[in-house]
Short mmCIF file of C-alpha atoms and ligand atoms in Angstrom, two decimals:
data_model
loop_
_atom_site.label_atom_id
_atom_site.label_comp_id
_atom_site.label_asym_id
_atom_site.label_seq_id
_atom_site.Cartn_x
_atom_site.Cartn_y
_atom_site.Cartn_z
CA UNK O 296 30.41 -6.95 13.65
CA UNK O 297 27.71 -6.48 10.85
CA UNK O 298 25.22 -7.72 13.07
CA UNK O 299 23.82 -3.96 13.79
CA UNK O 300 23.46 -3.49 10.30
CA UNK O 301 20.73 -3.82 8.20
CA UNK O 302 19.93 -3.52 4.53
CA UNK O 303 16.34 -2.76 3.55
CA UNK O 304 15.46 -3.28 -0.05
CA UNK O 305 12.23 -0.97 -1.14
CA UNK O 306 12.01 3.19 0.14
CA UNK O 307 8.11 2.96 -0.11
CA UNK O 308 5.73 2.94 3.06
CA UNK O 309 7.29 -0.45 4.62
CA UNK O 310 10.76 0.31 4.22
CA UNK O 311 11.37 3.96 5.92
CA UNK O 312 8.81 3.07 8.82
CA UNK O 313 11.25 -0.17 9.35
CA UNK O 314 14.31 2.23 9.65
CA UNK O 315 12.32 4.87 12.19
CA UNK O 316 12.30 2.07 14.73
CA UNK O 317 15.52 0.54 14.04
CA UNK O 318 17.50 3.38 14.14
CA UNK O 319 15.28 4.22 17.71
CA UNK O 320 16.78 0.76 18.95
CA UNK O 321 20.64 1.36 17.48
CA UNK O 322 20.72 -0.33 14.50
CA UNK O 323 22.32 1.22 11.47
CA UNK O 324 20.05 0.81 8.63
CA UNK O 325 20.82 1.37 4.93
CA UNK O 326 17.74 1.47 2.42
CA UNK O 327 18.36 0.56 -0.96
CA UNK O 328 15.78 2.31 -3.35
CA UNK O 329 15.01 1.12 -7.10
CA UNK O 330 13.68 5.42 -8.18
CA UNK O 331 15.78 7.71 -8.69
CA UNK O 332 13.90 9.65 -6.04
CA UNK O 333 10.95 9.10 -3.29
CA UNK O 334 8.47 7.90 -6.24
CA UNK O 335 5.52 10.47 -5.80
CA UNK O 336 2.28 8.94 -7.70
CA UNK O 337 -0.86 7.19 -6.01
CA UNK O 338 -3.39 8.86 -4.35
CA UNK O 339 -5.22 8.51 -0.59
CA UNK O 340 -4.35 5.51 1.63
CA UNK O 341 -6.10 4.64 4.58
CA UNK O 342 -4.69 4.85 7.94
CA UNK O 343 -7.19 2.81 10.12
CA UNK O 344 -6.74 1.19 13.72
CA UNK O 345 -3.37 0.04 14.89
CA UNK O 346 -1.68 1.25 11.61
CA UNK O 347 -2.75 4.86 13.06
CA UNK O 348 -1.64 3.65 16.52
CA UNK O 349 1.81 2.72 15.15
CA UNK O 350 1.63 6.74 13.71
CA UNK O 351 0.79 8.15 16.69
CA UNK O 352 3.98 6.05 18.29
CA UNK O 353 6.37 7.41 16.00
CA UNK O 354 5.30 10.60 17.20
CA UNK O 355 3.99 11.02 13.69
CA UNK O 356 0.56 11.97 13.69
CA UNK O 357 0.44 15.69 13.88
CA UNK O 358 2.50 15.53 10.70
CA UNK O 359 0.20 13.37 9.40
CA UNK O 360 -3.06 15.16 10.12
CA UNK O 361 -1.25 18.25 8.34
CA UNK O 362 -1.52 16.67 5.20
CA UNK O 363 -4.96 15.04 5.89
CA UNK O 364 -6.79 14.83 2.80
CA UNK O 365 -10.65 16.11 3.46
CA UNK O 366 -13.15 13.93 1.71
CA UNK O 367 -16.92 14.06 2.20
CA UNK O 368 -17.38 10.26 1.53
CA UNK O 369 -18.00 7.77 -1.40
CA UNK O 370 -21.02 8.48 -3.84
CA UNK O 371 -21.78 5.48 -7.03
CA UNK O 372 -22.68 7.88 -9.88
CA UNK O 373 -24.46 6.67 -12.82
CA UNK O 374 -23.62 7.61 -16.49
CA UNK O 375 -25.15 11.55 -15.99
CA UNK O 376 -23.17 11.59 -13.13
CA UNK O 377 -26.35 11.13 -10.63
CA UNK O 378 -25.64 9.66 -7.58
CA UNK O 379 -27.53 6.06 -6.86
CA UNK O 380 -26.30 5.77 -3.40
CA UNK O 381 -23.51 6.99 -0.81
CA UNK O 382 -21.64 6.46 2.06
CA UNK O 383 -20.54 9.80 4.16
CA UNK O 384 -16.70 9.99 6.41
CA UNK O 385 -18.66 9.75 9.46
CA UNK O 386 -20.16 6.37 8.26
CA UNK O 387 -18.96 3.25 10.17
CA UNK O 388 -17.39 5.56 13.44
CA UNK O 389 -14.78 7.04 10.80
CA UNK O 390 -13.77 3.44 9.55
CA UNK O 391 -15.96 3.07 6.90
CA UNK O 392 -14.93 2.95 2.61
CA UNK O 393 -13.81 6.52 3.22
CA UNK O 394 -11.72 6.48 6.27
CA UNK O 395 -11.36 9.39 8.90
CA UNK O 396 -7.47 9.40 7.93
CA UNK O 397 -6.78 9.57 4.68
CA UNK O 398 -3.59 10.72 3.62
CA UNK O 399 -2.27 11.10 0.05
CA UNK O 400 -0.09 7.79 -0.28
CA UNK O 401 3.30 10.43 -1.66
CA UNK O 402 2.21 12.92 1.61
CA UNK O 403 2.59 9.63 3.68
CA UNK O 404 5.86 8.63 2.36
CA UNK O 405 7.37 11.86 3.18
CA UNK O 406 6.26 12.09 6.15
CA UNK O 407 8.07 8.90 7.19
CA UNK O 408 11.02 9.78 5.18
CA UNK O 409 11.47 12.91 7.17
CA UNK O 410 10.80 10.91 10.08
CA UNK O 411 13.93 8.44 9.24
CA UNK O 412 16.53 10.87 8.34
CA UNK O 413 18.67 10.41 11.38
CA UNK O 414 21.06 7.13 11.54
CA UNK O 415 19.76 5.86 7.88
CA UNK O 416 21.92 5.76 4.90
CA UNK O 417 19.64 6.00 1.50
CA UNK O 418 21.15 5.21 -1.79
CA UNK O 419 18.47 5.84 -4.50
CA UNK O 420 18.62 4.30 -7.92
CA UNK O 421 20.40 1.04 -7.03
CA UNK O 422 19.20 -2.29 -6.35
CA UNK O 423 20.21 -5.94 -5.05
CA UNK O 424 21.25 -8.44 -7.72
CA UNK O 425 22.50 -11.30 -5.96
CA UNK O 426 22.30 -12.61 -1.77
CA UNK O 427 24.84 -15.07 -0.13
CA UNK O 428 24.45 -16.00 3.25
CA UNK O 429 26.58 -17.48 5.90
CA UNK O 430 26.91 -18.15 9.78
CA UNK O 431 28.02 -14.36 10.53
CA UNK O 432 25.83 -12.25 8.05
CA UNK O 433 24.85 -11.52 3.64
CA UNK O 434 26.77 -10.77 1.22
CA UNK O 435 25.11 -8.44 -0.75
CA UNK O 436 25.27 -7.25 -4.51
CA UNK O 437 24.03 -4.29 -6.63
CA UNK O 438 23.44 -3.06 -9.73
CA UNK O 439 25.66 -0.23 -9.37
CA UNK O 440 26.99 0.12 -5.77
CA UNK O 441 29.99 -1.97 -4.63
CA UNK O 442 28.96 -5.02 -2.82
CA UNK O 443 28.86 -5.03 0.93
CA UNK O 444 28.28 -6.90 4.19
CA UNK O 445 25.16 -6.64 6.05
CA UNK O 446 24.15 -8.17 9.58
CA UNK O 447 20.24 -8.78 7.75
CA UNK O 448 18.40 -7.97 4.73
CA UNK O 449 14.77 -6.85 4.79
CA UNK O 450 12.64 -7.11 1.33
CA UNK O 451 10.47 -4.26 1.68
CA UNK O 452 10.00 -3.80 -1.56
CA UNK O 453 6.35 -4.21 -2.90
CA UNK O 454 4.60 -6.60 -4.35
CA UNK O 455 7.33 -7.27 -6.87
CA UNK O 456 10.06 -7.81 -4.75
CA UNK O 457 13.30 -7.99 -5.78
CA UNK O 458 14.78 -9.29 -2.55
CA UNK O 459 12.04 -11.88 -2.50
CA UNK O 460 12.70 -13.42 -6.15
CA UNK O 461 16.25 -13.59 -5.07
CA UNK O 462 15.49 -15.17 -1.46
CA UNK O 463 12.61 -17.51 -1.97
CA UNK O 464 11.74 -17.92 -5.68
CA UNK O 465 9.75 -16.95 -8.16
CA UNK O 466 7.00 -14.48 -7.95
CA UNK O 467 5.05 -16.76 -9.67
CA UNK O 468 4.87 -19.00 -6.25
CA UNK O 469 3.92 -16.40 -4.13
CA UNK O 470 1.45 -13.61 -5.99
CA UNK O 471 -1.67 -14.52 -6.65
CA UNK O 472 -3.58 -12.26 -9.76
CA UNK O 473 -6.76 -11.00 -8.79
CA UNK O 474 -7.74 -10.19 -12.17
CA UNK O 475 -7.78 -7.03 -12.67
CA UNK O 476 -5.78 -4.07 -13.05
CA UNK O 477 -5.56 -0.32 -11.39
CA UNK O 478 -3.90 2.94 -12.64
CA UNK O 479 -3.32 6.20 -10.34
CA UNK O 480 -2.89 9.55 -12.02
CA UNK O 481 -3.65 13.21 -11.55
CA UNK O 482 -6.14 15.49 -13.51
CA UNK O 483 -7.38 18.85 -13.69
CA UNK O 484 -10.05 20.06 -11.28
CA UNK O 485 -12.57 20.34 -13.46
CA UNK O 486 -15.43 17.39 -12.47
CA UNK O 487 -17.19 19.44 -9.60
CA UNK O 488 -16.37 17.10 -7.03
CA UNK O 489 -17.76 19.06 -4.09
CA UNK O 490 -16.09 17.21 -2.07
CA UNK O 491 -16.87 13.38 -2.74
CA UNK O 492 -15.16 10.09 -4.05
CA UNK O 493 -17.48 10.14 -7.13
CA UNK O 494 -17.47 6.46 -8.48
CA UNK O 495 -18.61 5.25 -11.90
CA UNK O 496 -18.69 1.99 -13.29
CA UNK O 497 -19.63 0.25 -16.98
CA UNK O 498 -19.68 -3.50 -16.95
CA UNK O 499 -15.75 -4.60 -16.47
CA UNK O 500 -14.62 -0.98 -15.86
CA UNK O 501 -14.33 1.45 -12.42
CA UNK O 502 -13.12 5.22 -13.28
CA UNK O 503 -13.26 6.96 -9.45
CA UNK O 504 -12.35 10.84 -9.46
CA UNK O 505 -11.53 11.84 -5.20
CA UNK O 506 -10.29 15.26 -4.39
CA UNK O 507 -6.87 15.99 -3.88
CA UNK O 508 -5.00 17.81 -0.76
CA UNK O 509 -3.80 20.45 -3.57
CA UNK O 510 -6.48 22.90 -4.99
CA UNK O 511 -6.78 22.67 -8.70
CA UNK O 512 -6.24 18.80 -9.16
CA UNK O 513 -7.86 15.64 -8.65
CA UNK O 514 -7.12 12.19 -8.26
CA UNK O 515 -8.02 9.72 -10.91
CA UNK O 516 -8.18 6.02 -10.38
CA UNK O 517 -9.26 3.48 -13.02
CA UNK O 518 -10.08 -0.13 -12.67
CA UNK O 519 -10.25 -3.07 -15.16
CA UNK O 520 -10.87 -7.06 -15.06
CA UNK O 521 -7.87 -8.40 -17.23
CA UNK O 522 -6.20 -11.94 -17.06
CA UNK O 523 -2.60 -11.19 -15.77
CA UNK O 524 -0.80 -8.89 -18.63
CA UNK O 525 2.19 -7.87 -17.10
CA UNK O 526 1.09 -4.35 -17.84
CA UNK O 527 2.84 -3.24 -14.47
CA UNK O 528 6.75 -3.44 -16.41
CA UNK O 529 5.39 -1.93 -19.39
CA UNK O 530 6.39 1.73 -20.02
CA UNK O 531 4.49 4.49 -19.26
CA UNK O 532 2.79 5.45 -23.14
CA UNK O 533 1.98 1.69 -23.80
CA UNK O 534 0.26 1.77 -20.44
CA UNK O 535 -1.80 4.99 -21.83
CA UNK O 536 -2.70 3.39 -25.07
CA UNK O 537 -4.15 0.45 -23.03
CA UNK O 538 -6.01 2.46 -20.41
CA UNK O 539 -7.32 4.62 -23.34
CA UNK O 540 -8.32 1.46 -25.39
CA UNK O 541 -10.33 0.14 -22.37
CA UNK O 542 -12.19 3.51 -21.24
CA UNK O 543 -12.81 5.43 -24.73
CA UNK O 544 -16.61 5.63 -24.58
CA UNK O 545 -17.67 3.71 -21.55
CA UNK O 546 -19.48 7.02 -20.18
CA UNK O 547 -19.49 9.39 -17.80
CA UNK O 548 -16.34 11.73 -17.78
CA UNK O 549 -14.74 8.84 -19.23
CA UNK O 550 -13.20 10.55 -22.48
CA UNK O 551 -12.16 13.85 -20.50
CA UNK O 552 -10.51 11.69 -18.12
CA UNK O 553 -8.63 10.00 -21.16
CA UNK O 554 -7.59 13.19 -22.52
CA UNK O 555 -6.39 14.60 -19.31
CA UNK O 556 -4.63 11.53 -18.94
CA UNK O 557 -2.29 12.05 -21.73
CA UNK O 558 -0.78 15.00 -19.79
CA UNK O 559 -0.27 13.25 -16.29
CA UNK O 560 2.97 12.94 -15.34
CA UNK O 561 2.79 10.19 -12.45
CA UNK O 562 0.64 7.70 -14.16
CA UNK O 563 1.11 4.17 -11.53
CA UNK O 564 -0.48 0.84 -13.12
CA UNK O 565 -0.69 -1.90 -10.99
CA UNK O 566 -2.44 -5.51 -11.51
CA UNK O 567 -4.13 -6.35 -8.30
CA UNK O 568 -2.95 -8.98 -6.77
CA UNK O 569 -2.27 -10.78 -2.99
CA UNK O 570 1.38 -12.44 -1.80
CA UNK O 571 0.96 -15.87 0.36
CA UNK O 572 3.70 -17.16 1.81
CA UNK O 573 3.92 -19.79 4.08
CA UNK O 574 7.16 -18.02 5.75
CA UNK O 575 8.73 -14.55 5.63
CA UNK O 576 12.01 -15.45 6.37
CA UNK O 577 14.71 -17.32 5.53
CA UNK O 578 18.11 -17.12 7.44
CA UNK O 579 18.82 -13.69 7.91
CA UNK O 580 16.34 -12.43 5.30
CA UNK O 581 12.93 -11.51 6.21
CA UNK O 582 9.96 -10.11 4.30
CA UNK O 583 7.63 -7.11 4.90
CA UNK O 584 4.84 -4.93 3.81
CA UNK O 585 3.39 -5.98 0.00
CA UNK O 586 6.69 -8.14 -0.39
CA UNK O 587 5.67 -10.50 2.68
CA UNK O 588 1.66 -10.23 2.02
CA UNK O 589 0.18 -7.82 0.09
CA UNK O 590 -3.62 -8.05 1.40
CA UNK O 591 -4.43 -5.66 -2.34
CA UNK O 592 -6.01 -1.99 -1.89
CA UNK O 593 -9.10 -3.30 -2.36
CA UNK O 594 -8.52 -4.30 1.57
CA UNK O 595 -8.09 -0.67 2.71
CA UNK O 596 -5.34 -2.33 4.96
CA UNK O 597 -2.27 -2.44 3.12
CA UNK O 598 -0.54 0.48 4.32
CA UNK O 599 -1.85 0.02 7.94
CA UNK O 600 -0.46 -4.11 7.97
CA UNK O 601 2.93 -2.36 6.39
CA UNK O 602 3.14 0.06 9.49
CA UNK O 603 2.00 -2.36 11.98
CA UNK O 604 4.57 -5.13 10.48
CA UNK O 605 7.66 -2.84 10.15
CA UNK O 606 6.97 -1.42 14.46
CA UNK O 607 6.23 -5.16 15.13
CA UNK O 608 9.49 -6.47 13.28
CA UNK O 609 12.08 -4.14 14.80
CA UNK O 610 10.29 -4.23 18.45
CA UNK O 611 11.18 -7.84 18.47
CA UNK O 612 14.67 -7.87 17.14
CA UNK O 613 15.37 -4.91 19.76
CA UNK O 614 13.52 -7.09 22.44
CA UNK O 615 15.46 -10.58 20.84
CA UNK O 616 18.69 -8.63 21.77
CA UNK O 617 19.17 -9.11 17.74
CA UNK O 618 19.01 -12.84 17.64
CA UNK O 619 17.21 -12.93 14.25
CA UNK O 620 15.66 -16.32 14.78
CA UNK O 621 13.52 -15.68 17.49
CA UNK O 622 12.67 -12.34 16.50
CA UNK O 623 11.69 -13.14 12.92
CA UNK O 624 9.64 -16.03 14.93
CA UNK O 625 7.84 -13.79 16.74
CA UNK O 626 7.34 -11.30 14.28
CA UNK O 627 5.64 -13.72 12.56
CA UNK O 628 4.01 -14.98 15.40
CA UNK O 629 2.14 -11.61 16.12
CA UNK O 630 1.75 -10.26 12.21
CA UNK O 631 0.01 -13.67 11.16
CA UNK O 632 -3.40 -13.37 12.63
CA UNK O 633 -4.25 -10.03 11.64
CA UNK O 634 -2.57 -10.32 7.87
CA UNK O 635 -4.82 -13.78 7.67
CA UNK O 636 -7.55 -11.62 8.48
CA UNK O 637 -6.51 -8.75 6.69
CA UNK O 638 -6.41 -10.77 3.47
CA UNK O 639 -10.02 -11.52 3.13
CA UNK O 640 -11.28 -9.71 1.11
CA UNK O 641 -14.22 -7.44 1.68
CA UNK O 642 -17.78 -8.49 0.53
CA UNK O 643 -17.98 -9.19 -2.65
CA UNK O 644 -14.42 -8.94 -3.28
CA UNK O 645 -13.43 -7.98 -6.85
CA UNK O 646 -16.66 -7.71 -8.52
CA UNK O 647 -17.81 -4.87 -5.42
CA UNK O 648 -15.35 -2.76 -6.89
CA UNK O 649 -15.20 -3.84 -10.50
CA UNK O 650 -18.22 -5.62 -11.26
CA UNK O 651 -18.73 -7.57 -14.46
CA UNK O 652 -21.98 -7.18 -16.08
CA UNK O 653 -25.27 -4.89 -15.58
CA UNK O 654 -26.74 -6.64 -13.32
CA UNK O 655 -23.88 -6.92 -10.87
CA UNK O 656 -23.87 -3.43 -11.33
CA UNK O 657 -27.30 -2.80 -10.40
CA UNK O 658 -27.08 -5.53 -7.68
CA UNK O 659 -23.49 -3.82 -5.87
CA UNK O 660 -25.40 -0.66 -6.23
CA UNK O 661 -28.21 -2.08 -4.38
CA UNK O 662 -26.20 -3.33 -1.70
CA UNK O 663 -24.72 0.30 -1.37
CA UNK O 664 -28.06 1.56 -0.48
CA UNK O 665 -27.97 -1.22 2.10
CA UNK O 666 -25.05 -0.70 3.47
CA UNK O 667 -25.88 1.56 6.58
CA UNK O 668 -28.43 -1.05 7.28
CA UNK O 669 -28.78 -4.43 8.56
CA UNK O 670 -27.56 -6.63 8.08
CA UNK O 671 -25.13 -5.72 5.95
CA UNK O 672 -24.10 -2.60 8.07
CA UNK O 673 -23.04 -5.88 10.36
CA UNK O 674 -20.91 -7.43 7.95
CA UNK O 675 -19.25 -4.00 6.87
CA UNK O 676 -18.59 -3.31 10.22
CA UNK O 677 -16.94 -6.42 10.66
CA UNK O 678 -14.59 -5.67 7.45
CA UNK O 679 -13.53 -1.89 8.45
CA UNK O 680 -13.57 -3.15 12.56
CA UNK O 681 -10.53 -5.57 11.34
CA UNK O 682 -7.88 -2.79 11.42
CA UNK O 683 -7.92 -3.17 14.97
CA UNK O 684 -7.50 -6.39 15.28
CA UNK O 685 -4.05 -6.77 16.75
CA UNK O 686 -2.98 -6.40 20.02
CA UNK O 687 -0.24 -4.21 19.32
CA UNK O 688 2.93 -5.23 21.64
CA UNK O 689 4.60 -2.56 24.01
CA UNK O 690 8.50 -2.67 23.13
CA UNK O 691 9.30 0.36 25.17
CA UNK O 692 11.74 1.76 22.36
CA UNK O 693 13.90 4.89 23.15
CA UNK O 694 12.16 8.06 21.95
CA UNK O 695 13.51 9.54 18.53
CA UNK O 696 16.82 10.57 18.94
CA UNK O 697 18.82 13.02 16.29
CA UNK O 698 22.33 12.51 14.70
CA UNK O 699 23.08 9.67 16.42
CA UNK O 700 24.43 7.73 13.52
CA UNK O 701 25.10 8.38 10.04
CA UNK O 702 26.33 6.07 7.06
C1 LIG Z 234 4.09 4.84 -6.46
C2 LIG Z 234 3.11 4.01 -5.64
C3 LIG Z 234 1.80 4.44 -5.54
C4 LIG Z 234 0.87 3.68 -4.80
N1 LIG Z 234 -0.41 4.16 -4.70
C5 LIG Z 234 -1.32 3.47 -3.97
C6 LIG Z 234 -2.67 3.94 -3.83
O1 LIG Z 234 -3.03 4.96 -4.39
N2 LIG Z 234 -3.55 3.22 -3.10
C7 LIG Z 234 -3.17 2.08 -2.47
O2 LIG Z 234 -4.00 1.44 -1.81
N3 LIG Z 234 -1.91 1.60 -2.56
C8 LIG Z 234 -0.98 2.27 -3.30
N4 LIG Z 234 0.31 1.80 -3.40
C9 LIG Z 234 0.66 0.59 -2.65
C10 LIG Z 234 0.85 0.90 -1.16
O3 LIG Z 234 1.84 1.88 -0.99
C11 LIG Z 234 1.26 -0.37 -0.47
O4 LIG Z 234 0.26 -1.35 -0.68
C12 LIG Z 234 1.41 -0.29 1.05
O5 LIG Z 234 1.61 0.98 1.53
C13 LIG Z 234 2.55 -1.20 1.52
O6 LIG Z 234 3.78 -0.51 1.36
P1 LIG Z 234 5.14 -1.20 0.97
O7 LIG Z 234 6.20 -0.25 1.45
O8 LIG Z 234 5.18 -2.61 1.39
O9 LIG Z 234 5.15 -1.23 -0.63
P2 LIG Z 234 5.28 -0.02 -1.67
O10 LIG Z 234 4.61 1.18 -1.15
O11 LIG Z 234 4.86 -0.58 -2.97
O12 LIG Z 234 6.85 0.30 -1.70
C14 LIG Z 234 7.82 -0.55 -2.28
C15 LIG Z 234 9.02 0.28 -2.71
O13 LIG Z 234 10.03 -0.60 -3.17
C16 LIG Z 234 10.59 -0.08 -4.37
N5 LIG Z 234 11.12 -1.23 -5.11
C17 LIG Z 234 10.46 -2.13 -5.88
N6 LIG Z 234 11.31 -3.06 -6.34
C18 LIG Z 234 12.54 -2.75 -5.86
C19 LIG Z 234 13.82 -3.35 -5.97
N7 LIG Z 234 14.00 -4.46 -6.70
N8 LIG Z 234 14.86 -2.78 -5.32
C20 LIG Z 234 14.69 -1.64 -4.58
N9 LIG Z 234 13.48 -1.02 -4.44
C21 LIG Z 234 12.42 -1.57 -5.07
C22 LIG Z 234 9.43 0.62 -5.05
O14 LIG Z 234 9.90 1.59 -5.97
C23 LIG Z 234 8.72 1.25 -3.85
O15 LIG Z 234 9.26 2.51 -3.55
C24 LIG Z 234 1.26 2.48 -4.15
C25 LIG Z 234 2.59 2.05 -4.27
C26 LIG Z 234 3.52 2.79 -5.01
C27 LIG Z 234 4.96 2.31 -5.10
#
């Protein structure tokens, strides 16, 4: 009786995309999000290989390239704001740092909320406290909702997943800190962009300004190596007083940055970090997106492996005839491969984004001016050629169908 019905924890990137194509295969999903509201905030994403193939499946990607942000490339600036080397869109066939697709991350979610309207329930400001299982389905509990009966759960809810901790244990045993932390937030136009990602780093710090889709504003991204500091549950002025702390002075725009900070209103911190799990299910709870295995943003891949898992997830529990076990087993079965791969990290790692000292400086800035030639053009190739690494299976879902289920 619950069988058709599915609760997904998390109304991000993973979780909407997951109701699109369960809905499509008559399934009545419900998506229970933490916000208030769709949580605007972040900046571009990348939509690379089969992530934009799963797009252009949903029927999605007009909608997407309406809200395409335009971005000449990636140019390392030094403290005068000179560039010391660059890398244009077109680098790489479109699938290089900069991709050919790059869509503000709260553009994205839209679009896939508008996309998953139909046949999904959405209950914002809620979220699960407590999961039983047994034979026929979950018992599940909120923080404010009454409890209810679903057929599965789905944790699609980030890197800090609730459904996770509740499921499988501590996020302790599953996230693994990459040292170092990022914060998202808009800024005045006024840094003369023209058009590029303009990067600058000091030793230990990365400030990035990249155009935004909306005239007038930019998008700021900063970057720090930290041991862990929980700064991701602090609120949002101790997170300012940190970020200002740690840039004050380090050159560049730095300081204006800082000062326009204090007036952004959708500041995101985040400490970097990957999940590893050895499974993403158990019983009739199953993991996906940053909740099953983040790969980090310094992969380029995390919203692509979100898209890919959520078509790949509900194409086998439509083609399973909804016997969870052997769809979450070959969910898994197809998703592993390409997350393994997903999750190494690009060269360098860490220290190519923030690096360290001078000298790493100097020596990633070096390797910049390399980068369109061999042989490290090779081994970037091989990094941005890894969103297409899946052989993405044909489920042969119904096309989008309207009103066909509500509640
Ligand atoms: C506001 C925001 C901005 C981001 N900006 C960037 C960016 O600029 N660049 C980048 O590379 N990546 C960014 N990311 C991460 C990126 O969206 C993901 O790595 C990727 O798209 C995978 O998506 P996901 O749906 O698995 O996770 P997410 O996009 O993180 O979505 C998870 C959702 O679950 C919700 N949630 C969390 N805990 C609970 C809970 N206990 N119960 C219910 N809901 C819960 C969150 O509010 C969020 O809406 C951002 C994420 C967020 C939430």
């Amino acid at each position: 009786m619950h069988e058709k019905s599915v609760l997904i924890s998390g109304g991000g990137i993973a979780g909407p995309a997951l109701a699109h194509w369960l809905a499509r295969s008559g399934y009545r999903p419900t998506v229970v999000e933490r916000s208030p509201a769709p949580r605007p905030g972040g900046q571009t994403v990348d939509l690379r290989g089969a992530g934009r193939t799963v797009v252009e499946r949903m029927g999605l990607l007009p909608a997407v390239r309406a809200v395409t942000v335009e971005e000449r490339g990636i140019a390392y600036v030094d403290t005068n704001g000179r560039s010391l080397g660059q890398m244009s869109a077109e680098a790489f066939g479109g699938e290089g740092v900069v991709a050919e697709i790059e869509v503000m991350r709260g553009d994205l979610a839209q679009v896939l909320l508008d996309a998953a309207r139909d046949g999904v329930e959405y209950v914002y400001d809620d979220a699960v406290t407590a999961i039983e299982q047994d034979e026929d389905g979950v018992l599940v509990r909120f923080q404010r909702s009454a409890e209810r009966r679903f057929g599965l759960v789905v944790g699609a809810d980030g890197l800090h997943s609730g459904v996770r901790a509740l499921a499988f244990g501590p996020e302790e045993g599953f996230v693994r800190p990459l040292g170092c932390v990022t914060a998202f937030f808009t800024v005045p136009d006024r840094y003369g962009l023209d058009g590029w990602m303009r990067m600058y780093n000091a030793p230990a710090t990365m400030l990035a300004l990249r155009p935004d889709r909306v005239s007038g504003r930019v998008k700021a991204l900063m970057g720090f190596r930290t041991p862990p500091t929980g700064v991701h549950r602090r609120d949002a002025a101790a997170q300012r007083a940190l970020l200002t702390r740690t840039f004050a002075g380090t050159g560049w725009v730095a300081d204006q940055v800082i000062a326009d900070l204090q007036d952004s209103s959708d500041l995101v911190v985040e400490e970097l970090g990957q999940t590893r799990m050895e499974s993403w299910s158990s019983g009739r709870v199953v993991l996906l997106g940053d909740a099953a295995w983040c790969p980090s943003p310094l992969s380029g891949l995390g919203t692509s492996t979100a898209l890919v898992g959520a078509y790949v997830l509900a194409g086998e529990l439509a083609r399973a005839a909804g016997d969870h076990r052997t769809a979450f087993a070959a969910y898994e079965a197809v998703m592993r491969p390409y997350i393994a791969q997903a999750q190494e990290l690009p060269p360098g790692g860490v220290n190519g984004f923030v690096p360290r000292t001078r000298l790493e400086i100097a020596l990633r800035t070096q390797a910049v001016r390399w980068m369109n030639r061999w042989p490290l053009r090779n081994l970037m190739a091989a990094q941005f050629g890894k969103s297409d690494a899946i052989e993405l299976p044909d489920y042969a879902v119904s096309p989008p169908t309207s009103g066909a289920f509500v509640g």
